Coordinates of C-alpha atoms in Angstrom, one line a residue:
X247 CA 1.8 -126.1 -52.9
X248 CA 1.6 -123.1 -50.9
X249 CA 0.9 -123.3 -47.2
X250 CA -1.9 -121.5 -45.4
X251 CA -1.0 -118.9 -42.9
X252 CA -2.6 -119.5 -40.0
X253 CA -3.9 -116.5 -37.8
X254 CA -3.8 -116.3 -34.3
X255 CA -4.8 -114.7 -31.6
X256 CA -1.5 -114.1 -30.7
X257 CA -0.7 -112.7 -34.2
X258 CA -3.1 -110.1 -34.1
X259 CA -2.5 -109.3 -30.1
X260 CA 1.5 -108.6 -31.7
X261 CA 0.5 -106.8 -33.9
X262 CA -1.8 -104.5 -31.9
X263 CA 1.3 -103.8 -29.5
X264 CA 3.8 -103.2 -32.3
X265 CA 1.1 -100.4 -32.8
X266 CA 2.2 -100.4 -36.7
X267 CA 4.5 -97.6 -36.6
X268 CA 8.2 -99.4 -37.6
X269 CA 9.1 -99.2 -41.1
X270 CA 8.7 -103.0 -41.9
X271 CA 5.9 -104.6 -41.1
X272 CA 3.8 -101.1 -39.8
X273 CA 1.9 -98.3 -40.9
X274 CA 3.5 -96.0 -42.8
X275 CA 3.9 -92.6 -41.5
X276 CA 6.0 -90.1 -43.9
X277 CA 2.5 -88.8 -45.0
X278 CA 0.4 -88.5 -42.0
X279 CA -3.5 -88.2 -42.1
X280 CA -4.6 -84.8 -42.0
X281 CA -5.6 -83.9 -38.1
X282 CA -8.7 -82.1 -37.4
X283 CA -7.7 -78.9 -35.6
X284 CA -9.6 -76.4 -33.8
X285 CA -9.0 -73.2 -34.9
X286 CA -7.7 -69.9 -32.6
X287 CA -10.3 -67.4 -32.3
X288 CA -8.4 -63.9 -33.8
X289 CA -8.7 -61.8 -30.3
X290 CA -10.8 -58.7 -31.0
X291 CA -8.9 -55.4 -30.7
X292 CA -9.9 -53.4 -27.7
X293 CA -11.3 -50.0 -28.4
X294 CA -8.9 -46.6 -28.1
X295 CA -11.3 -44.6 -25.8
X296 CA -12.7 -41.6 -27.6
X297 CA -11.7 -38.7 -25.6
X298 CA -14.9 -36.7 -24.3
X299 CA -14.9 -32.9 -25.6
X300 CA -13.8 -30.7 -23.2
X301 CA -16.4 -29.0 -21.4
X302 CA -16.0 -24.8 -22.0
X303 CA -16.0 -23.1 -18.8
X304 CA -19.0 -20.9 -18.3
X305 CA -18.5 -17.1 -16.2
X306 CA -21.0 -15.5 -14.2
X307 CA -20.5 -13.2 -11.2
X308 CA -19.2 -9.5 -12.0
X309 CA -18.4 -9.0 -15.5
X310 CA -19.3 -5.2 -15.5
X311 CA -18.9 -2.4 -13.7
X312 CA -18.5 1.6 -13.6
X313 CA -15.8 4.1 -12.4
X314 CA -15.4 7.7 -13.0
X315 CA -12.3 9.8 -12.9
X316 CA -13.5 10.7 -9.3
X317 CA -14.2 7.1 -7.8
X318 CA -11.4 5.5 -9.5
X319 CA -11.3 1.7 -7.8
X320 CA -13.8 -1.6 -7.8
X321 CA -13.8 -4.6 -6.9
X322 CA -15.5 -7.3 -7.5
X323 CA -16.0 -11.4 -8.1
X324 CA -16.2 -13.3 -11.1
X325 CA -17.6 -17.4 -10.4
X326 CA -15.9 -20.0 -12.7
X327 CA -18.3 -23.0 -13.2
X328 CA -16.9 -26.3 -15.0
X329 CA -17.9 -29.9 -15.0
X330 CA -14.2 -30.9 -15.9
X331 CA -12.1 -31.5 -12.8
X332 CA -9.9 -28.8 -11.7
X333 CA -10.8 -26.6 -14.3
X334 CA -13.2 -24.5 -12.2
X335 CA -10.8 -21.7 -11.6
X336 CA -9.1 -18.6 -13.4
X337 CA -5.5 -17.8 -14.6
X338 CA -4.4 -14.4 -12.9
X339 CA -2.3 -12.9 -16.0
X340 CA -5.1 -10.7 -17.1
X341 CA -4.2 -6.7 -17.7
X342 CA -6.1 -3.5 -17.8
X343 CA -5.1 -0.9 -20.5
X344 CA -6.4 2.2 -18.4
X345 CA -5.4 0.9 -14.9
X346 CA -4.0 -1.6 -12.9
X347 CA -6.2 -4.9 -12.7
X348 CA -5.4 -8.3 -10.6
X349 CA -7.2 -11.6 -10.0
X350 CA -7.3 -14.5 -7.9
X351 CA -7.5 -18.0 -9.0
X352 CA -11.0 -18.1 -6.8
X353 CA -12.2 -15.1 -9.1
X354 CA -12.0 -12.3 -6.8
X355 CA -10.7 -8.9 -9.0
X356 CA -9.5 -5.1 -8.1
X357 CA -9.2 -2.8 -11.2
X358 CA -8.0 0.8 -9.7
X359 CA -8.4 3.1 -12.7
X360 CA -4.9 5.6 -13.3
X361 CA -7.0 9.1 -13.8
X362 CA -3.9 10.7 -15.2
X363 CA -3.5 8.3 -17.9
X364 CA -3.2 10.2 -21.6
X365 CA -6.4 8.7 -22.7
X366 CA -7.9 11.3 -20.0
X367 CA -6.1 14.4 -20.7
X368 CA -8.7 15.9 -22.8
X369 CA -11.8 14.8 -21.2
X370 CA -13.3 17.7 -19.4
X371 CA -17.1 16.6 -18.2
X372 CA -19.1 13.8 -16.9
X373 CA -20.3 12.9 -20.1
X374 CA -17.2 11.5 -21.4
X375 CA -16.5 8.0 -21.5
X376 CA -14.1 5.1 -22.1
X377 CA -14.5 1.0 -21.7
X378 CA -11.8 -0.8 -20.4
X379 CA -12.4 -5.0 -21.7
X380 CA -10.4 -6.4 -19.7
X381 CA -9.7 -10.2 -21.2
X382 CA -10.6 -13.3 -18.3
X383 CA -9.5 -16.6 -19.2
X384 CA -10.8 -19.7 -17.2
X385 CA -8.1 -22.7 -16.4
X386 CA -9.8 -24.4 -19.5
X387 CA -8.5 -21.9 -21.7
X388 CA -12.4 -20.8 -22.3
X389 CA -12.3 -16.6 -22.2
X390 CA -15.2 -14.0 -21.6
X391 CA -15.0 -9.9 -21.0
X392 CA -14.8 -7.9 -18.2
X393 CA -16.2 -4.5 -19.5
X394 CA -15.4 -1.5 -17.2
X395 CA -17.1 1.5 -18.4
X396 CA -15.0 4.6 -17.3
X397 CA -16.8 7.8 -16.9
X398 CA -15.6 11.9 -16.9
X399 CA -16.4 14.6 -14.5
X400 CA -17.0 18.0 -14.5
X401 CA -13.3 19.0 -14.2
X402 CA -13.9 21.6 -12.2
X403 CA -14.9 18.8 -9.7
X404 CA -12.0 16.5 -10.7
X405 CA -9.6 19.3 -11.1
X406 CA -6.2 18.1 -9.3
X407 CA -4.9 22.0 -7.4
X408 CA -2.3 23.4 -9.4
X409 CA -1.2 25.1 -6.2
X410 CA 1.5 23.1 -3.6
X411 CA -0.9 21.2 -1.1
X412 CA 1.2 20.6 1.8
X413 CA 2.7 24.4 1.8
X414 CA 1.5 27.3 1.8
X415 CA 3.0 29.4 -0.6
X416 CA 1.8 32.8 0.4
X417 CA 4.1 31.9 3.0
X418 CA 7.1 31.1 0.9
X419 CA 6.3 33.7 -1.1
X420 CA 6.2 36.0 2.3
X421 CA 9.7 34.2 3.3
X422 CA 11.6 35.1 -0.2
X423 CA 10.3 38.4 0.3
X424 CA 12.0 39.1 4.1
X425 CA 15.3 36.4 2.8
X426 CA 15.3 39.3 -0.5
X427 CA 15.5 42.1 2.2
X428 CA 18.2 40.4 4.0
X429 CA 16.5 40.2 6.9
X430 CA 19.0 38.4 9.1
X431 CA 16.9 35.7 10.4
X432 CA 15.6 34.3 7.3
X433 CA 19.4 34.8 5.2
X434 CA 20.5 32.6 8.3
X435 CA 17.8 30.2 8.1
X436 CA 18.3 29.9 4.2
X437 CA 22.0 29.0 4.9
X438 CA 21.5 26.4 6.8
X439 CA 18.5 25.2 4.9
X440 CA 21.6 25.0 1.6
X441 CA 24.1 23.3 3.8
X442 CA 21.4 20.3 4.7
X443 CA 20.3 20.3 1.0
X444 CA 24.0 20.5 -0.2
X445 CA 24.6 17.0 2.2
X446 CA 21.6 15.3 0.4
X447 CA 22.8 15.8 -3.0
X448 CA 26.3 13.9 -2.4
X449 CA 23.9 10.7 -0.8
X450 CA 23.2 7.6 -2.4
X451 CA 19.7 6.7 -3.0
X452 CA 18.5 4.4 -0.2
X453 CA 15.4 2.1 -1.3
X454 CA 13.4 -0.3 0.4
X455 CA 15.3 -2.7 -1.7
X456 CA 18.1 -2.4 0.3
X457 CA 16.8 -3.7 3.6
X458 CA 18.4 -7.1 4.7
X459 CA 15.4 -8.6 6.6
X460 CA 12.6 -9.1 4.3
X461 CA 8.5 -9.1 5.3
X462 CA 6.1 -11.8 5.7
X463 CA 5.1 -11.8 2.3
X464 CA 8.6 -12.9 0.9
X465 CA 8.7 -9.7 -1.6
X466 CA 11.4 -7.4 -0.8
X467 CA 9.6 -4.6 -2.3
X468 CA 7.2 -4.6 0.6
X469 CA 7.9 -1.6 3.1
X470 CA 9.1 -3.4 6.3
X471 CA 9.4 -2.5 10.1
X472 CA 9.0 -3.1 13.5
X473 CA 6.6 -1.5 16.1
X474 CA 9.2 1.1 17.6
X475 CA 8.4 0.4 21.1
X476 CA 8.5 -3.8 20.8
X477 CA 11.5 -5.5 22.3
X478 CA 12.9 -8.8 22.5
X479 CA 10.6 -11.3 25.5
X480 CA 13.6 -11.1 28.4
X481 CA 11.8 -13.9 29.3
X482 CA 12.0 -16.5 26.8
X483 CA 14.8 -18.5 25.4
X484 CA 14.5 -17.0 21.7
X485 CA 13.3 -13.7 22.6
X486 CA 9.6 -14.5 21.4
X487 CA 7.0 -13.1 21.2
X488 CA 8.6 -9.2 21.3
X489 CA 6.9 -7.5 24.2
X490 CA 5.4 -3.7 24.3
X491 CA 7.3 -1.1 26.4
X492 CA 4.6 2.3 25.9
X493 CA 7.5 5.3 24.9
X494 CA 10.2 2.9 25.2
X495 CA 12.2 3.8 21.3
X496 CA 14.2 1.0 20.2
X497 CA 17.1 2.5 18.7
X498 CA 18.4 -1.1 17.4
X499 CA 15.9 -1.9 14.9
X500 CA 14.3 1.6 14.0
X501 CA 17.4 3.2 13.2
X502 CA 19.0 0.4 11.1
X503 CA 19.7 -1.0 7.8
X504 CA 18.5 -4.1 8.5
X505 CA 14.2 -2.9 7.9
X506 CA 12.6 0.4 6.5
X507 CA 11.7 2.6 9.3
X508 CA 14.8 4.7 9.4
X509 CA 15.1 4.3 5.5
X510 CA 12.0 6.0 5.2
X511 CA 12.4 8.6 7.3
X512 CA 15.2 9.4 6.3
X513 CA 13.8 9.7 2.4
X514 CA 10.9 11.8 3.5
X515 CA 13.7 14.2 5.8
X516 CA 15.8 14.5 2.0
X517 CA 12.2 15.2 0.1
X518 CA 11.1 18.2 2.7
X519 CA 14.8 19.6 2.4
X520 CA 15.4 19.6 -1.0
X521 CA 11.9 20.8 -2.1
X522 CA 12.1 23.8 0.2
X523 CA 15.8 23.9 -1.3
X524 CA 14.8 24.1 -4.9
X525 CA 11.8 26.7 -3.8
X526 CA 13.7 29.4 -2.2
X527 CA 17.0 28.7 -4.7
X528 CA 15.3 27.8 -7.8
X529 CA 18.7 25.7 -8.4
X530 CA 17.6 22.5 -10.6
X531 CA 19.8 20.5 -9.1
X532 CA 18.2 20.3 -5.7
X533 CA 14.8 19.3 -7.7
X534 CA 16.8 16.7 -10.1
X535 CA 17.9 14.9 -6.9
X536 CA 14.2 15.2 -5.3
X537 CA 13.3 13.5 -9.0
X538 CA 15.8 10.9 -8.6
X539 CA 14.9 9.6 -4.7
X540 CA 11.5 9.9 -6.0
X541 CA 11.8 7.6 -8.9
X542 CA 13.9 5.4 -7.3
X543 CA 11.3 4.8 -4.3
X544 CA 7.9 4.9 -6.6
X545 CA 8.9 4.7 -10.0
X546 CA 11.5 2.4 -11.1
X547 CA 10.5 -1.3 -11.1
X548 CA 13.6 -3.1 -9.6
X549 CA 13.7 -0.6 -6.5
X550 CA 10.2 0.8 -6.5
X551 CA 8.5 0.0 -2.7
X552 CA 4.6 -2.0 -3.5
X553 CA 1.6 0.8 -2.8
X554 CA 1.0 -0.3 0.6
X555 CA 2.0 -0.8 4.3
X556 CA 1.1 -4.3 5.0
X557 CA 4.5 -5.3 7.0
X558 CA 4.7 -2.2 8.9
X559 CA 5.0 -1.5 12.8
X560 CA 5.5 -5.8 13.0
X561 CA 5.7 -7.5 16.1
X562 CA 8.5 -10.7 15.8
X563 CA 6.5 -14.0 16.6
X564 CA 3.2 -11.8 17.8
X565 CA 2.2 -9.9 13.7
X566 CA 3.8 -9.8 10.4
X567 CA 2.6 -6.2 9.8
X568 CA 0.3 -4.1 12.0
X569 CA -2.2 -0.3 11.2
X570 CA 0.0 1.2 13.2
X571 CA 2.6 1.2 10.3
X572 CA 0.8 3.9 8.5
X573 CA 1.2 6.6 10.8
X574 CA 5.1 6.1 9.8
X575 CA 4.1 7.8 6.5
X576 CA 1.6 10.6 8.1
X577 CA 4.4 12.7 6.2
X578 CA 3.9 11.8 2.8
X579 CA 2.7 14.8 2.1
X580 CA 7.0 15.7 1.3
X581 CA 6.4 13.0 -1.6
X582 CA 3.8 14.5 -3.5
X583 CA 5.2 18.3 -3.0
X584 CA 8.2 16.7 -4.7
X585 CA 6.0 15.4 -7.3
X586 CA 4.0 18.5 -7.5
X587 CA 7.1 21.0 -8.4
X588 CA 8.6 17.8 -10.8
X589 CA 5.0 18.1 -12.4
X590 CA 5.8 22.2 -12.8
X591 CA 9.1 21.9 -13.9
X592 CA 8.4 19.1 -16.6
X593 CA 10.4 17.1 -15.8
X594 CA 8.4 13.9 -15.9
X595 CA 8.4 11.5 -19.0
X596 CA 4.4 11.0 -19.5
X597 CA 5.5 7.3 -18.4
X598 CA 6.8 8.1 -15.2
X599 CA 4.2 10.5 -14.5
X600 CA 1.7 8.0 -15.0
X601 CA 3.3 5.6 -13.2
X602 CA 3.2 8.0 -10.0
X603 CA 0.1 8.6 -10.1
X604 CA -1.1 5.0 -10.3
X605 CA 1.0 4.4 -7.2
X606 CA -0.7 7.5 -5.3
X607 CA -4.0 5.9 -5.9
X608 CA -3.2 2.4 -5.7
X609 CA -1.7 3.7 -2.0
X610 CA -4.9 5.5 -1.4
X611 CA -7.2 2.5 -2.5
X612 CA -4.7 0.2 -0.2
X613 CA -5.1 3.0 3.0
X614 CA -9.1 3.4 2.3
X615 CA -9.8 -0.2 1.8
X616 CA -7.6 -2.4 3.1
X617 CA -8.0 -4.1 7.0
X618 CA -5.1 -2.6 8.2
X619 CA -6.3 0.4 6.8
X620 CA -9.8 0.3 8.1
X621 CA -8.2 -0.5 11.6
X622 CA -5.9 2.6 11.9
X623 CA -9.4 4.8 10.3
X624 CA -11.1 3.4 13.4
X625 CA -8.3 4.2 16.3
X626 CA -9.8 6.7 18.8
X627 CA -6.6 8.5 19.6
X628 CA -3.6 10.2 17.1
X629 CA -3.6 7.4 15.1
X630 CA -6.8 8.1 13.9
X631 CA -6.5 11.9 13.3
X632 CA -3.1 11.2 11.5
X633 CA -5.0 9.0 9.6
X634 CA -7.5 11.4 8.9
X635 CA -4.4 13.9 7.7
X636 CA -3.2 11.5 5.4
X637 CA -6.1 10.6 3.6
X638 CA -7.4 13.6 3.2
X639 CA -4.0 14.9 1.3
X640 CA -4.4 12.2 -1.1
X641 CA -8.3 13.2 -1.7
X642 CA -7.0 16.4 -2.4
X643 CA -3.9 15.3 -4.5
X644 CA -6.2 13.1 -6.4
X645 CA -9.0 15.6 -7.3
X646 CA -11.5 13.3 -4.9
X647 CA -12.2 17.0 -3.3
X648 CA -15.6 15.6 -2.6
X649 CA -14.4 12.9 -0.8
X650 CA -12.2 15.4 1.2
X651 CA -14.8 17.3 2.6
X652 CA -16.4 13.8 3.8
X653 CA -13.0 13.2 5.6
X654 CA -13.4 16.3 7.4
X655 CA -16.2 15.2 8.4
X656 CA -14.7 12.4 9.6
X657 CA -12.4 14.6 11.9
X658 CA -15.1 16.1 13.5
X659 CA -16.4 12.9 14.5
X660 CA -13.2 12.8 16.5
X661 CA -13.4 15.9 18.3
X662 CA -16.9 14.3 19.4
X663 CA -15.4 11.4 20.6
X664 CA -11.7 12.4 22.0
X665 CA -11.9 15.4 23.0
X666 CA -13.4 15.5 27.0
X667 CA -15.1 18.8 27.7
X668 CA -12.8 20.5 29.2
X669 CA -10.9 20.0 25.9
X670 CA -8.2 17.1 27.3
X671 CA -7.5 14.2 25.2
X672 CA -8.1 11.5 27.8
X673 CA -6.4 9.0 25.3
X674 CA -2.9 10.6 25.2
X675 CA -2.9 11.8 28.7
X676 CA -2.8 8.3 29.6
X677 CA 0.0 7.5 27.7
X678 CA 3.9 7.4 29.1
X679 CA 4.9 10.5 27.0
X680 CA 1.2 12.7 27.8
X681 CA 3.0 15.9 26.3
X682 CA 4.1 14.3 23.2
X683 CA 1.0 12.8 22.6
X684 CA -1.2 15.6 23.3
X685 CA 1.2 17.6 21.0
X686 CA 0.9 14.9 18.1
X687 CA -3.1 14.5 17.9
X688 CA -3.6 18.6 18.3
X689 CA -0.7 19.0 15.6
X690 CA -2.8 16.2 13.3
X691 CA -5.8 18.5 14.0
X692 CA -4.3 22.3 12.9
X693 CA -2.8 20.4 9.4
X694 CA -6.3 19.6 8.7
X695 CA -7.6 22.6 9.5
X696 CA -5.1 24.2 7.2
X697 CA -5.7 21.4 4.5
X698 CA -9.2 22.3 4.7
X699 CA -9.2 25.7 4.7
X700 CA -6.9 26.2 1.3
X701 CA -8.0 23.4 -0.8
X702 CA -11.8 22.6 0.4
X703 CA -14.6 24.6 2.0
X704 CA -14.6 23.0 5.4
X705 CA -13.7 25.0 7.8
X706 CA -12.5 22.4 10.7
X707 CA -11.4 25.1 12.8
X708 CA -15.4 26.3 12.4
X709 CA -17.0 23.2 13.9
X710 CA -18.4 22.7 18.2
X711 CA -19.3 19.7 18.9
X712 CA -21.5 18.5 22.0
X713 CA -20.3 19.4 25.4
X714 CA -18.5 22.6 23.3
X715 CA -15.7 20.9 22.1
X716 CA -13.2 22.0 19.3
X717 CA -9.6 22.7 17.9
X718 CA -9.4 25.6 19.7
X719 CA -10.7 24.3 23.1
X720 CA -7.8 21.6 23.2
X721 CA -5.3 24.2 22.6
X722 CA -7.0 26.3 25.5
X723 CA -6.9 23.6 27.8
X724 CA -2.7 23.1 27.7
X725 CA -2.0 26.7 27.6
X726 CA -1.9 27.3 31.6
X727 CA 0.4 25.0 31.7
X728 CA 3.2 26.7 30.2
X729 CA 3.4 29.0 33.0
X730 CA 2.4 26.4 35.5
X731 CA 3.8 23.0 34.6
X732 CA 3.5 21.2 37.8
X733 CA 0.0 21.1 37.3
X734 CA 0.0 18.8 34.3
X735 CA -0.2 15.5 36.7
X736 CA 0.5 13.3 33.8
X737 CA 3.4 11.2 32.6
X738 CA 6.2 12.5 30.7
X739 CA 8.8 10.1 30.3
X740 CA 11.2 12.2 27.9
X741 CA 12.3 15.0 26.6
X742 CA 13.7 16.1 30.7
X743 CA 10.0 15.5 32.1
X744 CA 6.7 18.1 31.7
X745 CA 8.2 20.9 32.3
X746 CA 11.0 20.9 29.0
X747 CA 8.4 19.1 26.9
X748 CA 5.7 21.7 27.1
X749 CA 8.8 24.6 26.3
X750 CA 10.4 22.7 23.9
X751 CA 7.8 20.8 21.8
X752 CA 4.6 22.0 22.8
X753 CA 5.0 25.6 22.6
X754 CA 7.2 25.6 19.4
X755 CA 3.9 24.2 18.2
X756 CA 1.9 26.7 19.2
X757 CA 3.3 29.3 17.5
X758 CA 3.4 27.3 14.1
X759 CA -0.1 26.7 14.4
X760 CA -0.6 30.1 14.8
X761 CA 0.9 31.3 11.8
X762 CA -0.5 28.4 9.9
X763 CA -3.6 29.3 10.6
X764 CA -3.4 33.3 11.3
X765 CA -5.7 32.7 14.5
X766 CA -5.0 33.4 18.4
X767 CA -3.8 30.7 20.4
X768 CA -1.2 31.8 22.6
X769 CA -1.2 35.0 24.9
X770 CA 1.3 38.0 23.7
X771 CA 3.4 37.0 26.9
X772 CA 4.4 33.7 25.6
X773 CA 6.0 32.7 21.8
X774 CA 8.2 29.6 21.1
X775 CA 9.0 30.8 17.5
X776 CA 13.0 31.2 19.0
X777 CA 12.9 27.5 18.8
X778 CA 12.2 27.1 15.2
X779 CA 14.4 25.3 13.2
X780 CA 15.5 26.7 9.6
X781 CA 13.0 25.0 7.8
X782 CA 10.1 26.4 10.3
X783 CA 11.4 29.8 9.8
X784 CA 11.3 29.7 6.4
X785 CA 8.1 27.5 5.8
X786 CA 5.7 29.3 8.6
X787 CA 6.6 33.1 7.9
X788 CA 3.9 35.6 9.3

């Protein structure tokens, strides 16, 4: 008989805790009961961002404009709108076929037209015309047009003088004629006019390339000096700012290697000698070295000096380039003569000859538009008049004849304003070096008179102004003094005082005038034609 198992309490408490997970009396657990899991979500994939399209810039401002053979510059602004950030502004590689074009970043553009470029040869009336499209291109990469319409002239309005400009070659001519018939002054003079030239053609080239202290703007290819009467502060530890001493030269930096002034006058000196040298020998070699300083200085790219005189006449820690530098090339004129008799000679490329007249009227563009240039067009002493002078030799140059009579005009503005009635020049008189000065603004005044008369049809020489004044009224008033020189009461701090300055360089001056201008200035009792040098003799012959 079986026996009952009897269940306890205490059975089924034991077998609660043994929780029936051993292998012999519990559940059992190689297959366990599926668990109810809840599932990972799959994360959802964030979105690549779909670049925007790029906005295209859009161009408004000056995208047209007009020059003529005559009026060959312009300027303008083109405005760069763009709703993409930093892309509101304009890369600065565009070109000009016709001309030389440059643009800023901000949009602000200069296209100065070359008249003498090939495209022009042919054209001979204001009804011709050309289009420069000039290419912009915005940050973006977005582009638009620039369309510059060029227009002709009447060439007998635009016609550039085949004759020299700066000399007067009825007087050459006059000079071969008296050197042919030996006459002893002028076979003398021509000697020693070959022995300088001879000197020149053994010297090496000397650019602005070759200066060892370099301008403001960090481009060695900038002309570069310093005001000629500006010396180091005695006053400061470093010599800063450079102080003014009125007639005071200093030697030290206007007659070294270290900056331009004596590089360039030295280069202009080499010009007037050799041109004169080549005139009166008709020797090619004296012109092939003219050709080769003139290349070198204007032509050639790696030595070639930038069309403009931004860094001249500086003052160290005062100005990184003053006006006042451009009466430092009031003798230019010794450039384009060179250029002139290359031009006669052919021997120019077409490249090179383009390339010199771009810089002429790049430099002329830079001297009628730039501040500096505007300053020294607004001085009311010789600065001004010089300016005059050289402006109007470019007008002329250029063809801009029209312009050249306004100049003149100009000029007589001056007279008006400098010249006190009695026909003194208050403004140089009050200078350290009155003679020199007086000399300088009345010798400014005859080459315009001479400019005008051979290449325009205003006659300078012609014009009163209020209160009488003229030309010849400021000669009238220094003539007394060559026979009484204590009576000029004015400072002369060189040249042995008044009396040696008014023998020496004022009356020498006289006499040139004269016979530039075939007029009576001096007396018969007085002449300072024995003070000539060679190249006077031979340049001013009656």
């Amino acid at each position: 008989m079986k026996k009952a198992l009897l269940i306890t309490p205490a059975i089924i408490f034991g077998l609660a805790a043994c929780g029936g997970g051993s292998s012999s009396g519990g559940q059992d657990t190689s297959n366990p009961p599926p668990q109810t899991q809840t599932p990972t979500p799959t994360p959802t994939p964030t979105p690549t961002p779909t670049p925007s399209p790029n906005s295209a810039a859009k161009f408004s401002g000056d995208l047209a404009g007009e020059v003529s053979l005559n009026d060959t510059s312009l300027t303008g602004l083109v405005v760069v709108s763009d709703v993409d950030p930093g892309e509101a502004g304009l890369n600065t590689s565009a070109t000009a076929q016709y001309g030389n074009f440059s643009i800023t970043e901000q949009g602000g553009w200069t296209y100065n037209l070359n008249p003498a470029h090939e495209k022009f040869t042919a054209w001979t009336s204001e009804s011709d015309r050309a289009v420069e499209s000039i290419t912009l291109e915005s940050v973006d990469g977005t582009t638009t047009k620039l369309v510059i319409t060029i227009k002709g002239v009447d060439k007998a309005d635009n016609q550039r003088p085949d004759e020299l400009i700066f000399l007067n070659e009825d007087k050459l001519t006059q000079a071969k004629t008296l050197l042919e018939a030996n006459k002893t002054e002028y076979v003398d003079a021509y000697q020693a006019l070959m022995t300088l030239a001879d000197k020149e053609l053994d010297k090496a080239v000397d650019p602005v390339t070759n200066k060892t202290l370099i301008p403001a703007s960090g481009d060695i290819h900038d002309y570069y000096s310093i005001g000629p009467y500006y010396w180091p502060n005695p006053d400061t530890d470093d010599g800063l700012p450079w102080v003014y001493r009125d007639g005071e030269y200093n030697r030290d930096t206007s007659n070294g290697p270290t900056a331009d002034y004596k590089r360039r006058r030295d280069m202009l000196n080499a010009l007037e000698i050799l041109n004169l040298a080549f005139y009166f020998s008709e020797d090619m070699v004296y012109l092939e070295k003219a050709k080769e300083i003139v290349k070198t200085w204007f032509v050639d790219e790696a030595t070639k000096m930038n069309p403009n005189v931004n860094h001249g006449s500086a003052v160290p820690g005062k100005s990184d380039g003053s006006g006042f530098g451009i009466l430092q090339w009031n003798s230019i004129g010794h450039v384009m003569t060179s250029v002139q008799l290359i031009e006669k000679n052919n021997l120019w490329t077409d490249s090179d000859s383009q390339t010199m007249q771009q810089w002429f009227a790049d430099y002329y563009t830079w001297l009628t538009t730039s501040e500096l240039g505007i300053f020294e067009s607004t001085r009311s002493n010789n600065h001004g008049t010089n300016y005059d002078h050289q402006a109007l030799g470019l007008q002329i140059y250029l063809g801009k004849i029209a312009d050249a009579e306004a100049q003149i005009d100009v000029t007589k503005t001056r007279i008006d304003s400098q010249v006190a009635a009695d026909g003194s020049l208050p403004e140089e008189l009050k200078r350290s070096k009155s003679v020199n000065y007086t000399v300088n603004n009345l010798w400014a005044l005859t080459r315009i008179v001479d400019l005008g008369r051979r290449h325009t049809n205003n006659d300078l020489w012609a014009y009163t102004g209020k209160d009488g004044v003229s030309v010849k009224k400021v000669f009238d008033f220094v003539v007394p003094y060559f026979n009484n020189p204590d009576a000029w009461s004015w400072k002369q701090i060189t040249g042995g005082g008044v009396e040696p300055s008014l023998q020496d360089l004022a009356l020498p001056m006289f006499s040139k005038a004269e016979l530039m201008l075939g007029e009576d200035i001096l007396p018969d009792s007085l002449d300072g034609s024995d003070k000539f040098t060679a190249i006077e003799i031979l340049t001013y012959a009656p």
